[in-house]
Coordinates of C-alpha atoms in Angstrom, one line a residue:
M1 CA -45.8 11.0 -20.3
S2 CA -48.9 8.8 -20.4
R3 CA -47.1 6.0 -18.6
I4 CA -46.0 8.3 -15.8
F5 CA -49.6 9.5 -15.5
K6 CA -51.0 5.9 -15.4
F7 CA -48.5 4.9 -12.7
M8 CA -49.5 7.9 -10.6
K9 CA -53.2 7.2 -11.0
S10 CA -52.7 3.5 -10.0
L11 CA -50.4 4.5 -7.0
G12 CA -53.0 7.0 -5.8
R13 CA -55.7 4.3 -5.9
R14 CA -53.4 2.0 -3.8
L15 CA -52.8 4.4 -1.3
K16 CA -56.4 5.4 -1.0
S17 CA -57.5 1.8 -0.7
D18 CA -54.6 1.3 2.0
M19 CA -56.1 4.2 3.9
W20 CA -59.6 2.9 4.1
M21 CA -58.2 -0.6 5.1
R22 CA -56.3 1.0 7.8
F23 CA -59.4 2.6 9.0
F24 CA -61.6 -0.5 9.0
S25 CA -58.7 -2.4 10.7
K26 CA -59.5 -0.4 13.8
I27 CA -63.2 -1.4 14.0
P28 CA -64.1 -4.5 16.0
L29 CA -65.7 -7.3 14.0
I30 CA -65.2 -5.3 10.5
N31 CA -61.4 -5.8 11.2
S32 CA -61.7 -9.3 11.0
I33 CA -63.4 -9.1 7.6
S34 CA -61.0 -6.5 6.2
Y35 CA -58.0 -8.8 7.2
F36 CA -58.7 -11.0 4.3
S37 CA -58.1 -10.1 0.7
W38 CA -60.8 -9.7 -1.8
K39 CA -59.5 -12.8 -3.6
C40 CA -60.3 -14.8 -0.5
H41 CA -63.9 -13.1 -0.2
K42 CA -64.6 -14.0 -4.0
V43 CA -63.9 -17.8 -3.0
A44 CA -65.5 -17.7 0.3
I45 CA -68.9 -16.0 -0.6
P46 CA -70.3 -18.5 -3.0
K47 CA -69.1 -21.4 -0.8
F48 CA -70.8 -19.7 2.3
L49 CA -74.2 -19.1 0.4
V50 CA -74.3 -22.7 -1.0
L51 CA -73.6 -24.4 2.4
W52 CA -75.9 -22.0 4.1
G53 CA -78.7 -22.9 1.6
L54 CA -78.1 -26.6 1.8
S55 CA -78.0 -26.5 5.7
S56 CA -81.5 -24.4 5.8
A57 CA -82.9 -26.7 3.0
P58 CA -85.2 -28.8 5.3
I59 CA -86.8 -25.8 6.9
I60 CA -87.3 -24.0 3.4
L61 CA -88.8 -27.3 2.1
S62 CA -91.2 -27.8 5.0
V63 CA -92.2 -24.1 4.7
S64 CA -92.7 -24.5 0.8
L65 CA -94.9 -27.5 1.4
S66 CA -97.2 -25.9 3.9
Q67 CA -100.4 -24.1 3.1
I68 CA -100.3 -20.6 2.0
P69 CA -101.8 -18.5 4.8
E70 CA -105.1 -16.3 4.2
G71 CA -105.3 -12.5 4.4
S72 CA -103.7 -9.7 2.6
G73 CA -100.1 -9.3 1.4
N74 CA -97.9 -10.7 -1.5
I75 CA -96.8 -14.3 -1.6
L76 CA -93.1 -13.3 -0.7
T77 CA -94.4 -11.7 2.5
K78 CA -96.5 -14.5 3.4
F79 CA -93.6 -17.0 2.6
M80 CA -91.2 -15.0 4.9
Q81 CA -93.9 -14.9 7.7
K82 CA -94.3 -18.8 7.5
L83 CA -90.6 -19.0 7.5
G84 CA -90.2 -17.1 10.7
E85 CA -92.9 -19.3 12.3
G86 CA -91.3 -22.6 11.2
L87 CA -87.9 -21.7 12.7
T88 CA -88.3 -22.5 16.3
V89 CA -86.1 -21.0 19.0
S90 CA -84.7 -24.4 19.8
E91 CA -83.8 -24.8 15.9
L92 CA -82.0 -21.5 16.1
F93 CA -80.0 -22.6 19.0
V94 CA -79.0 -25.8 17.2
Y95 CA -77.9 -23.9 14.1
S96 CA -76.3 -21.4 16.0
A97 CA -74.1 -24.1 17.9
S98 CA -73.4 -25.7 14.5
F99 CA -72.1 -22.4 13.0
L100 CA -70.1 -21.2 16.0
T101 CA -68.0 -24.4 16.5
P102 CA -65.9 -24.3 13.0
L103 CA -64.3 -20.9 14.4
I104 CA -63.7 -22.2 17.9
Y105 CA -62.0 -25.3 16.6
I106 CA -59.5 -23.3 14.4
I107 CA -57.4 -22.8 17.6
F108 CA -57.4 -26.7 18.2
E109 CA -56.2 -27.2 14.9
R110 CA -53.5 -24.5 15.0
Y111 CA -52.5 -26.1 18.5
A112 CA -52.0 -29.6 17.0
K113 CA -49.6 -28.2 14.5
M114 CA -47.2 -26.7 17.0
E115 CA -44.0 -28.3 17.8
A116 CA -44.2 -30.9 20.5
E117 CA -41.4 -29.4 22.6
E118 CA -42.9 -26.0 22.9
S119 CA -44.6 -25.2 26.3
F120 CA -48.6 -25.3 26.5
A121 CA -48.7 -21.4 27.0
K122 CA -46.7 -20.5 24.2
K123 CA -48.6 -23.1 22.0
I124 CA -51.9 -21.4 23.1
T125 CA -50.6 -17.9 22.5
E126 CA -49.3 -18.7 19.0
A127 CA -52.6 -20.8 18.2
M128 CA -54.8 -17.6 19.0
K129 CA -52.7 -15.7 16.2
V130 CA -55.2 -16.6 13.6
F131 CA -56.5 -13.4 12.1
R132 CA -57.2 -9.9 13.4
G133 CA -59.8 -9.8 16.2
Y134 CA -59.9 -13.7 16.5
Q135 CA -59.2 -13.9 20.2
I136 CA -62.3 -11.8 21.0
L137 CA -64.5 -13.5 18.6
W138 CA -63.3 -16.9 20.0
F139 CA -64.3 -15.9 23.6
I140 CA -67.7 -14.6 22.5
S141 CA -68.3 -17.6 20.4
A142 CA -67.5 -19.9 23.4
F143 CA -69.9 -18.0 25.5
F144 CA -72.7 -18.0 23.2
L145 CA -72.1 -21.8 22.4
L146 CA -72.5 -22.3 26.3
M147 CA -75.6 -20.1 26.3
T148 CA -77.2 -22.0 23.4
A149 CA -76.8 -25.3 25.0
I150 CA -78.5 -24.0 28.2
G151 CA -81.2 -22.4 26.2
F152 CA -81.9 -25.4 24.0
S153 CA -82.1 -27.8 27.1
S154 CA -84.4 -25.3 28.9
V155 CA -86.7 -25.1 26.0
K156 CA -86.8 -28.7 25.4
T157 CA -87.2 -29.5 29.3
G158 CA -89.8 -26.7 29.8
G159 CA -88.9 -26.1 33.4
D160 CA -91.1 -23.5 34.8
T161 CA -88.5 -22.4 37.2
F162 CA -85.8 -21.5 34.7
N163 CA -88.5 -20.1 32.1
N164 CA -89.2 -17.3 34.6
T165 CA -85.7 -16.1 34.8
F166 CA -84.0 -13.1 33.2
L167 CA -81.5 -15.5 31.4
Y168 CA -84.3 -17.4 29.7
F169 CA -85.7 -14.2 28.3
F170 CA -82.5 -12.9 27.3
L171 CA -81.8 -16.2 25.3
V172 CA -85.1 -16.4 23.6
D173 CA -85.2 -12.7 22.6
G174 CA -81.6 -12.9 21.6
A175 CA -81.9 -16.2 19.6
Y176 CA -81.8 -14.3 16.1
F177 CA -78.9 -12.2 17.2
I178 CA -77.0 -15.1 18.4
Y179 CA -77.9 -16.8 15.0
F180 CA -76.5 -14.1 12.8
F181 CA -73.6 -13.7 14.7
A182 CA -72.9 -17.3 14.4
L183 CA -73.3 -17.1 10.6
F184 CA -70.8 -14.2 10.6
C185 CA -68.4 -16.5 12.6
W186 CA -68.9 -19.3 10.2
Y187 CA -68.2 -17.2 7.3
L188 CA -65.0 -16.2 8.9
S189 CA -63.9 -19.7 9.4
I190 CA -64.5 -20.4 5.7
L191 CA -62.3 -17.3 5.0
D192 CA -59.6 -18.7 7.1
G193 CA -59.8 -21.9 5.1
V194 CA -59.4 -20.3 1.8
F195 CA -56.8 -17.8 2.9
L196 CA -54.4 -17.0 0.1
G197 CA -51.6 -15.6 2.0
G198 CA -51.4 -12.0 3.5
D199 CA -54.1 -9.5 4.6
F200 CA -55.2 -6.8 2.2
V201 CA -52.9 -4.1 3.3
S202 CA -49.9 -6.3 3.0
E203 CA -50.9 -7.4 -0.5
N204 CA -51.3 -3.7 -1.5
R205 CA -48.0 -2.7 -0.1
D206 CA -46.3 -5.8 -1.9
D207 CA -48.2 -4.8 -5.2
E208 CA -47.0 -1.1 -4.7
A209 CA -43.4 -2.2 -4.2
E210 CA -43.5 -4.2 -7.4
L211 CA -45.2 -1.5 -9.3
V212 CA -42.6 1.0 -8.3
S213 CA -39.7 -1.5 -9.0
D214 CA -41.1 -2.1 -12.6
F215 CA -41.6 1.6 -13.2
S216 CA -37.9 2.3 -12.0
Q217 CA -36.4 -0.4 -14.3
R218 CA -38.4 1.1 -17.3
L219 CA -36.8 4.6 -16.5
V220 CA -33.3 2.9 -16.2
K221 CA -33.8 1.2 -19.6
R222 CA -35.0 4.2 -21.2
G223 CA -32.0 6.3 -19.7
G224 CA -29.6 3.7 -21.1
K225 CA -30.8 4.0 -24.7

């Protein structure tokens, strides 16, 4: 009786998890994250944090060696304030471009693995089937990559004509948004690299089928005794 209770409880948890994952699979951006199993996230999260920390080390080190600003506020607040001042818009554009490119490159990597006799259109279509929501993310990433290139060149050249345009203010004001979006895309590219096979819903269904099969076999064995 206890085994039946444990089985029903485990099955209920899996069905509930499956329901939530189906819900998240309908939400843009989140559906890309929910496509990967928790096993993939456990591998990708530490890798992402370490690489992000190493890539940000020059800016963090430069801020750490700067003088502590005067005024009220704790040391952490002053450090974050100094970090925000040290991270210029042009540097944000460079970082964003670097973090966007791995996700964009996935399609070219998949395209190169296609059979040579396949048509170009079919290769592109198949190469785009990476993970849920990849197509939308790819076009947004390509657009932001172009915008960061324009923004970086305009900031560096300092042309007064472009600096007075709406596009310039959009890029400068949205620099942090593009940066964090680029981080999100970079994390997804890392997830794709450590993909362990199958999305979360599929894994749950496979585990559920295996659980039902094992339970049925135990009942058959018990009935045969």
